Coordinates of C-alpha atoms in Angstrom, one line a residue:
M30 CA 11.6 184.2 -17.8
T31 CA 9.6 181.0 -18.5
Q32 CA 10.7 177.6 -17.1
S33 CA 11.6 176.3 -20.6
K34 CA 13.7 179.4 -21.4
H35 CA 15.4 179.0 -18.0
N36 CA 16.3 175.4 -18.7
A37 CA 17.6 176.2 -22.1
L38 CA 19.8 178.9 -20.7
L39 CA 21.2 176.5 -18.1
L40 CA 21.9 174.0 -20.8
V41 CA 23.8 176.5 -22.9
L42 CA 25.8 177.6 -19.9
G43 CA 26.5 174.0 -19.1
V44 CA 27.8 173.2 -22.6
I45 CA 30.0 176.3 -22.4
F46 CA 31.4 175.1 -19.0
V47 CA 32.1 171.6 -20.3
W48 CA 33.8 173.0 -23.4
T49 CA 36.1 175.2 -21.3
N50 CA 36.6 172.7 -18.4
P51 CA 36.8 169.2 -19.9
S52 CA 38.9 167.7 -17.1
C53 CA 36.4 168.7 -14.5
F54 CA 33.6 167.2 -16.5
A55 CA 35.5 163.9 -16.9
D56 CA 36.3 163.8 -13.2
N57 CA 32.6 164.2 -12.3
V58 CA 31.5 161.5 -14.9
D59 CA 34.1 159.1 -13.4
K60 CA 32.8 159.7 -9.9
L61 CA 29.2 159.1 -11.2
F62 CA 30.2 155.9 -12.8
L63 CA 32.2 154.7 -9.8
S64 CA 29.3 155.4 -7.5
Q65 CA 27.0 153.4 -9.6
A66 CA 29.5 150.5 -9.8
V67 CA 29.9 150.5 -6.0
S68 CA 26.2 150.6 -5.4
N69 CA 25.6 147.8 -7.9
P70 CA 28.6 145.3 -8.0
Q71 CA 27.1 143.6 -11.1
S72 CA 26.8 146.9 -13.0
P73 CA 28.4 146.8 -16.5
L74 CA 29.8 150.2 -15.6
Q75 CA 32.2 148.5 -13.2
R76 CA 34.1 146.8 -16.2
P77 CA 33.0 145.6 -19.6
K78 CA 31.7 142.0 -19.9
L79 CA 34.5 140.4 -21.9
E80 CA 34.8 136.9 -23.3
V81 CA 38.3 135.8 -22.2
A82 CA 37.9 135.7 -18.5
E83 CA 39.7 132.4 -17.9
W84 CA 42.1 130.1 -19.7
I85 CA 44.7 127.4 -18.9
A86 CA 48.2 126.4 -20.2
L87 CA 48.9 122.7 -20.5
G88 CA 51.9 120.7 -21.7
D89 CA 55.6 119.9 -21.2
S90 CA 58.8 121.9 -20.6
Y91 CA 58.3 124.0 -23.7
A92 CA 55.0 125.3 -22.2
S93 CA 56.5 125.6 -18.7
G94 CA 59.3 127.7 -20.2
V95 CA 62.3 126.0 -18.8
G96 CA 65.2 128.4 -18.6
G97 CA 63.2 131.4 -19.8
G98 CA 63.6 134.3 -17.3
E99 CA 63.2 133.5 -13.6
L100 CA 62.1 130.3 -11.9
L101 CA 58.6 130.9 -10.5
E102 CA 58.5 127.8 -8.2
D103 CA 61.4 125.8 -7.0
R104 CA 59.9 122.4 -7.9
R105 CA 60.3 119.8 -10.7
C106 CA 57.6 121.3 -12.9
L107 CA 60.1 124.1 -13.5
R108 CA 57.8 126.9 -14.5
F109 CA 59.5 130.1 -15.6
N110 CA 58.2 133.7 -16.0
D111 CA 59.1 134.1 -19.7
A112 CA 57.2 131.0 -20.8
Y113 CA 54.9 131.7 -23.7
P114 CA 51.7 131.3 -21.6
I115 CA 53.0 133.9 -19.1
Q116 CA 53.8 136.2 -21.9
M117 CA 50.3 135.7 -23.4
Q118 CA 48.7 136.4 -20.0
S119 CA 50.4 139.8 -19.8
D120 CA 49.8 140.7 -23.4
D121 CA 47.3 143.6 -23.9
R122 CA 45.8 141.9 -26.9
L123 CA 43.6 140.1 -24.4
L124 CA 41.4 143.0 -23.5
E125 CA 40.2 141.7 -20.2
P126 CA 42.1 143.5 -17.4
I127 CA 45.0 141.2 -16.3
A128 CA 44.0 141.4 -12.6
A129 CA 40.4 140.2 -13.5
R130 CA 41.5 137.4 -16.0
K131 CA 42.0 134.1 -14.4
F132 CA 45.0 132.2 -15.7
T133 CA 45.9 128.6 -14.7
N134 CA 49.4 127.3 -15.4
A135 CA 49.3 123.5 -15.3
A136 CA 52.3 123.0 -17.7
C137 CA 55.1 120.8 -16.2
S138 CA 58.5 120.0 -17.4
G139 CA 58.9 116.4 -18.5
A140 CA 55.2 115.8 -19.1
T141 CA 54.1 113.2 -21.5
T142 CA 50.6 112.8 -23.0
Q143 CA 49.8 110.4 -20.1
D144 CA 51.0 113.0 -17.6
V145 CA 48.6 115.5 -19.0
L146 CA 45.8 113.1 -18.5
D147 CA 46.9 112.2 -15.0
W148 CA 47.9 115.6 -13.6
Q149 CA 46.8 118.5 -15.8
L150 CA 43.0 117.9 -15.9
L151 CA 42.3 117.7 -12.2
D152 CA 38.9 118.6 -10.7
S153 CA 40.6 119.9 -7.5
E154 CA 44.0 121.3 -6.8
D155 CA 46.8 118.9 -5.6
S156 CA 50.2 119.8 -4.3
Q157 CA 53.3 117.7 -4.2
L158 CA 56.6 118.3 -2.5
M159 CA 58.7 117.4 -5.6
Y160 CA 56.5 118.8 -8.4
G161 CA 54.8 121.7 -6.6
S162 CA 51.4 123.0 -7.4
R163 CA 49.0 120.8 -9.5
P164 CA 46.2 123.3 -10.1
A165 CA 42.6 122.3 -10.9
F166 CA 41.5 122.6 -14.6
G167 CA 38.8 125.1 -13.8
T168 CA 36.3 126.4 -16.4
P169 CA 38.6 127.9 -19.0
Q170 CA 37.3 129.2 -22.3
F171 CA 40.4 128.0 -24.1
A172 CA 43.6 126.1 -23.4
T173 CA 47.1 126.0 -25.0
I174 CA 49.3 122.9 -25.2
T175 CA 52.8 121.8 -26.4
I176 CA 53.1 118.1 -26.0
G177 CA 54.8 115.0 -27.6
G178 CA 58.5 115.6 -27.2
D179 CA 58.8 113.6 -24.0
D180 CA 56.8 110.7 -25.5
M181 CA 59.6 110.1 -28.1
D182 CA 62.4 110.6 -25.6
F183 CA 63.6 113.7 -27.3
F184 CA 65.9 114.8 -24.5
D185 CA 67.5 111.3 -24.4
L186 CA 68.4 112.2 -28.0
V187 CA 70.0 115.4 -26.8
N188 CA 71.7 113.5 -24.0
N189 CA 73.1 110.6 -25.9
C190 CA 73.8 112.3 -29.2
I191 CA 75.0 115.8 -28.2
Y192 CA 75.9 116.5 -24.6
E193 CA 76.5 113.1 -23.0
F194 CA 75.5 114.3 -19.6
I195 CA 75.1 110.6 -18.7
P196 CA 75.3 108.4 -21.8
T197 CA 72.7 105.7 -21.4
R198 CA 73.0 104.1 -24.9
P199 CA 75.0 104.8 -28.1
C200 CA 73.7 107.6 -30.2
Q201 CA 72.5 105.5 -33.2
E202 CA 70.7 103.1 -30.9
Q203 CA 69.0 106.2 -29.3
L204 CA 68.0 107.5 -32.7
N205 CA 66.5 104.2 -33.7
H206 CA 64.6 103.9 -30.3
S207 CA 63.1 107.5 -30.6
L208 CA 62.1 106.9 -34.2
Q209 CA 60.4 103.7 -33.2
L210 CA 58.5 105.5 -30.4
L211 CA 57.5 108.3 -32.7
H212 CA 56.1 106.1 -35.5
S213 CA 54.4 103.7 -33.1
P214 CA 50.5 103.4 -32.8
N215 CA 50.9 104.2 -29.1
F216 CA 52.3 107.6 -29.9
T217 CA 49.4 108.5 -32.2
K218 CA 46.9 107.1 -29.7
G219 CA 48.5 109.1 -26.9
L220 CA 48.2 112.4 -28.8
D221 CA 44.6 111.7 -29.9
T222 CA 43.5 110.6 -26.4
A223 CA 45.1 113.7 -24.7
L224 CA 43.5 116.2 -27.2
A225 CA 40.1 114.4 -26.9
R226 CA 40.1 114.4 -23.1
I227 CA 41.0 118.1 -23.0
I228 CA 38.2 119.0 -25.4
E229 CA 35.8 116.9 -23.4
K230 CA 36.8 118.6 -20.2
G231 CA 36.7 122.1 -21.7
R232 CA 33.3 121.6 -23.3
K233 CA 31.8 120.2 -20.1
A234 CA 32.5 123.7 -18.6
Q235 CA 32.1 126.0 -21.6
G236 CA 30.1 124.1 -24.3
S237 CA 31.1 124.0 -27.9
S238 CA 32.8 127.4 -27.8
F239 CA 35.8 125.9 -25.9
K240 CA 39.0 125.9 -28.0
L241 CA 42.4 124.1 -27.7
Y242 CA 45.4 125.7 -29.3
V243 CA 48.1 123.2 -30.2
T244 CA 51.7 124.3 -30.9
G245 CA 54.7 122.4 -32.2
Y246 CA 58.5 122.3 -31.9
S247 CA 61.2 123.5 -34.3
R248 CA 64.3 122.5 -36.0
F249 CA 67.5 123.1 -33.9
F250 CA 70.3 123.2 -36.4
N251 CA 71.5 124.7 -39.6
D252 CA 72.2 121.4 -41.4
D253 CA 73.5 122.9 -44.7
T254 CA 76.9 124.0 -43.4
D255 CA 80.0 121.9 -42.6
R256 CA 81.2 124.6 -40.3
C257 CA 80.7 122.7 -37.0
S258 CA 80.9 119.1 -38.3
N259 CA 84.1 118.5 -36.3
E260 CA 82.8 120.1 -33.1
T261 CA 81.6 118.3 -30.0
W262 CA 79.3 119.7 -27.3
S263 CA 80.0 116.7 -25.0
V264 CA 80.5 117.7 -21.3
W265 CA 83.1 114.9 -21.0
S266 CA 86.0 116.2 -23.0
G267 CA 88.2 114.2 -20.7
W268 CA 86.2 111.0 -21.0
P269 CA 88.1 108.2 -22.8
G270 CA 87.0 107.5 -26.4
S271 CA 85.5 109.7 -29.0
Q272 CA 82.8 112.2 -28.2
P273 CA 79.8 112.7 -30.6
R274 CA 80.5 115.2 -33.4
L275 CA 77.9 117.6 -34.8
T276 CA 78.2 116.2 -38.2
K277 CA 75.9 117.4 -41.0
E278 CA 74.4 113.9 -41.1
L279 CA 73.5 114.0 -37.4
R280 CA 72.1 117.5 -37.6
K281 CA 69.9 116.5 -40.6
T282 CA 68.7 113.4 -38.7
L283 CA 67.7 115.4 -35.6
N284 CA 66.0 118.1 -37.7
N285 CA 64.1 115.5 -39.7
M286 CA 62.9 113.9 -36.4
A287 CA 61.7 117.3 -35.2
D288 CA 59.8 117.6 -38.5
D289 CA 58.3 114.2 -38.0
L290 CA 57.3 115.1 -34.5
N291 CA 55.6 118.3 -35.7
Q292 CA 53.8 116.3 -38.4
A293 CA 52.5 113.9 -35.9
V294 CA 51.3 116.7 -33.7
S295 CA 49.7 118.5 -36.7
N296 CA 47.9 115.4 -37.8
A297 CA 46.4 114.8 -34.4
A298 CA 45.3 118.5 -34.2
L299 CA 43.7 118.3 -37.7
R300 CA 41.9 115.1 -36.9
A301 CA 40.2 116.9 -34.0
Q302 CA 39.7 120.3 -35.7
D303 CA 35.9 119.8 -36.0
H304 CA 35.8 119.6 -32.2
G305 CA 37.5 122.8 -31.3
V306 CA 41.2 122.0 -31.7
V307 CA 43.1 124.7 -33.5
L308 CA 46.6 124.0 -34.9
V309 CA 48.9 127.0 -34.5
P310 CA 50.8 127.0 -37.9
W311 CA 54.4 126.5 -37.4
S312 CA 57.1 126.6 -40.1
D313 CA 60.9 126.9 -39.7
E314 CA 60.5 130.3 -38.0
T315 CA 63.9 130.0 -36.2
H316 CA 65.9 130.0 -39.4
G317 CA 69.0 132.0 -38.7
N318 CA 68.6 131.6 -35.0
R319 CA 69.6 127.9 -34.5
G320 CA 72.8 126.0 -33.7
C321 CA 75.7 125.9 -36.1
E322 CA 74.6 129.0 -38.0
E323 CA 77.1 130.7 -40.3
R324 CA 77.5 133.7 -38.1
S325 CA 79.6 131.8 -35.5
L326 CA 80.8 128.3 -34.7
D327 CA 79.3 128.2 -31.2
A328 CA 77.1 131.2 -30.4
G329 CA 76.5 130.2 -26.8
N330 CA 73.9 131.7 -24.6
E331 CA 75.3 135.2 -24.7
D332 CA 74.3 135.6 -28.4
T333 CA 70.8 137.1 -28.6
N334 CA 70.5 135.7 -32.1
A335 CA 70.6 132.2 -30.8
W336 CA 67.1 131.3 -29.8
Y337 CA 67.6 128.2 -27.8
Y338 CA 69.8 127.4 -24.8
Q339 CA 73.0 125.6 -25.0
L340 CA 75.1 124.5 -22.0
T341 CA 76.8 127.2 -19.8
S342 CA 80.1 125.5 -20.4
H343 CA 80.1 127.0 -23.9
D344 CA 79.6 130.5 -22.5
S345 CA 82.4 132.8 -21.1
D346 CA 81.5 131.6 -17.6
T347 CA 83.7 128.5 -17.6
E348 CA 83.5 128.4 -13.8
K349 CA 79.8 127.5 -14.0
G350 CA 80.6 124.9 -16.7
E351 CA 83.1 123.2 -14.4
S352 CA 80.6 123.3 -11.5
I353 CA 78.1 121.5 -13.7
R354 CA 80.5 118.7 -14.6
H355 CA 81.5 118.3 -10.9
T356 CA 77.8 118.0 -10.0
I357 CA 77.1 115.5 -12.7
A358 CA 80.1 113.4 -11.6
R359 CA 78.9 113.3 -8.0
I360 CA 75.4 112.3 -9.1
I361 CA 76.7 109.3 -11.0
D362 CA 79.3 108.3 -8.5
P363 CA 78.7 109.8 -5.0
L364 CA 82.2 108.6 -3.9
V365 CA 84.1 111.1 -6.0
K366 CA 84.7 114.7 -5.1
D367 CA 84.8 116.2 -8.6
A368 CA 84.8 115.5 -12.3
N369 CA 88.6 115.1 -12.5
E370 CA 88.5 112.4 -10.0
F371 CA 85.5 110.8 -11.7
V372 CA 87.2 110.6 -15.1
K373 CA 90.5 109.4 -13.7
K374 CA 88.8 106.7 -11.5
H375 CA 86.6 105.3 -14.2
H376 CA 89.2 105.5 -16.9
E377 CA 91.3 103.2 -14.8
E378 CA 88.3 100.9 -14.5
N379 CA 88.4 100.1 -18.2
D380 CA 86.2 102.9 -19.4
R381 CA 83.0 101.7 -17.8
S382 CA 79.8 103.5 -18.9
P383 CA 77.9 105.7 -16.5
V384 CA 75.1 103.1 -16.5
E385 CA 77.5 100.5 -15.3
I386 CA 78.7 102.8 -12.6
N387 CA 75.2 103.6 -11.3
P388 CA 72.6 101.1 -12.4
N389 CA 69.8 103.3 -10.9
I390 CA 70.3 105.7 -13.7
T391 CA 69.4 104.1 -17.0
T392 CA 67.6 107.0 -18.8
Y393 CA 67.9 110.8 -19.0
Q394 CA 64.7 111.1 -16.9
D395 CA 66.4 109.0 -14.2
F396 CA 69.3 111.3 -14.3
R397 CA 67.1 114.4 -14.1
H398 CA 65.2 112.9 -11.1
A399 CA 68.5 112.0 -9.4
L400 CA 69.7 115.6 -9.9
S401 CA 66.4 116.9 -8.6
D402 CA 66.6 114.8 -5.6
A403 CA 70.1 115.9 -4.9
H404 CA 69.0 119.5 -5.2
N405 CA 66.5 118.9 -2.3
W406 CA 63.6 121.1 -3.4
G407 CA 63.0 124.1 -1.2
D408 CA 66.6 124.1 0.1
Q409 CA 68.6 126.9 -1.7
D410 CA 71.5 124.8 -2.8
G411 CA 73.0 127.2 -5.3
E412 CA 75.4 124.8 -7.0
K413 CA 72.9 122.0 -7.5
Q414 CA 70.1 124.3 -8.6
N415 CA 72.4 126.0 -11.1
A416 CA 73.4 122.6 -12.5
L417 CA 69.8 121.4 -12.7
I418 CA 68.6 124.5 -14.5
Q419 CA 71.6 124.7 -16.9
I420 CA 71.2 121.1 -17.8
V421 CA 67.4 120.8 -18.3
R422 CA 67.1 124.0 -20.2
V423 CA 69.3 123.0 -23.2
F424 CA 67.4 122.9 -26.5
H425 CA 64.6 124.9 -24.9
P426 CA 63.4 128.3 -26.3
K427 CA 64.9 131.5 -25.0
T428 CA 62.6 134.5 -24.3
Q429 CA 62.6 135.6 -28.0
W430 CA 61.4 132.2 -29.2
Q431 CA 58.8 132.0 -26.4
N432 CA 57.6 135.5 -27.4
L433 CA 57.1 134.3 -31.0
I434 CA 55.1 131.3 -29.9
A435 CA 52.9 133.6 -27.7
R436 CA 52.2 136.0 -30.6
K437 CA 51.3 133.2 -33.0
I438 CA 48.8 131.7 -30.5
L439 CA 47.3 135.1 -29.8
H440 CA 46.9 135.6 -33.6
E441 CA 45.0 132.3 -33.8
V442 CA 42.9 133.2 -30.7
K443 CA 41.9 136.4 -32.5
K444 CA 41.0 134.6 -35.7
S445 CA 38.9 132.2 -33.7
G446 CA 36.4 135.0 -33.0
F447 CA 37.0 135.8 -29.3
K448 CA 35.5 139.3 -29.2
S449 CA 37.7 140.3 -26.3
M450 CA 40.6 140.6 -28.7
I451 CA 41.2 144.2 -29.5
D452 CA 41.9 145.4 -33.1
S453 CA 45.6 145.7 -33.3
P454 CA 48.3 145.9 -36.0
P455 CA 49.2 142.6 -37.6
L456 CA 51.4 140.5 -35.4
D457 CA 55.0 140.3 -36.5
N458 CA 56.0 136.9 -38.0
A459 CA 52.4 135.7 -37.4

């Protein structure tokens, strides 16, 4: 037999063997590829060269995911494991293996546009006892951000017009103040400056391919129904005087302010769209999942159809609700032992406001910081940690809402041309 006929026979026998023993062939091929990868660490056989290898999440408590899932780090930034950036990082639409893809979570609860500039664009990592990790910006290929709510004192609105954790001013005065902030030149300047600095930082590392994906907020109430117009969510049902009611007028006003905030964020993103800023389209996606929906008067946190957190005192667990009130009372007045004594004492003192009782707490942020300080970060004080999380998470997205945000951003990332995005079925609601 000639050499050529011998080789041909071996080839035929080999094909027959592969056809009848595919698993053995696959195992041998895998071993071959693995040996090449080990001998040459830079070999493309080790893993494909993919575009999305590094990205960063920036922004406020909506980006840090306050209340969503489990607390990742017991510090003031309040980063939770169901936040939309965390859900994006674990989503298989980003083809790069999760273990190989670098993700930096710089989002921090309470962040304003100035805080983003000061603490989320760092050249080197910083760490603080109260706030926790302040990671370096790195060399991301894209960034995500939700920002603007704290610049207009949105959660002072929630405090003074809905829950009255510690009323710092009358509701109408707070509405006027927040509107003034929202429509001021400084608000616009803050957004423009933050987006510009992020783009500058990103392009310094990645060039013109760097993208910044900007998200918005949402309406919180059904404002067409009268069903909850006589209801109050104030924590101080025993406090003298009238508690704020969820009137149709108040709900419309708060929804309109959310719309105005979204419009301001959208305008800032569109002004910078030629420089790599991408606005993630946002309409009223939470319709049917807000407060005061027709399905129930007060859905509470046990209703999976309610997409943002309310206070635990409206759940079935009234014991936790009472614990929250006791903690708030002791924060405002350290000399009382519980909420009952607090109400009785200050009712007898001619209905003094909390600000008059404790002049060190004049804003909702002051109250949050006082509660944080009382919690003593790193010390597992269950009651105070529970109160802190239950309070700061109100009007923040639950896991379902965070997931919707994650999917909408991923949809825009794919549209932007990142080749590492796999072809997948259309994203629901995207």
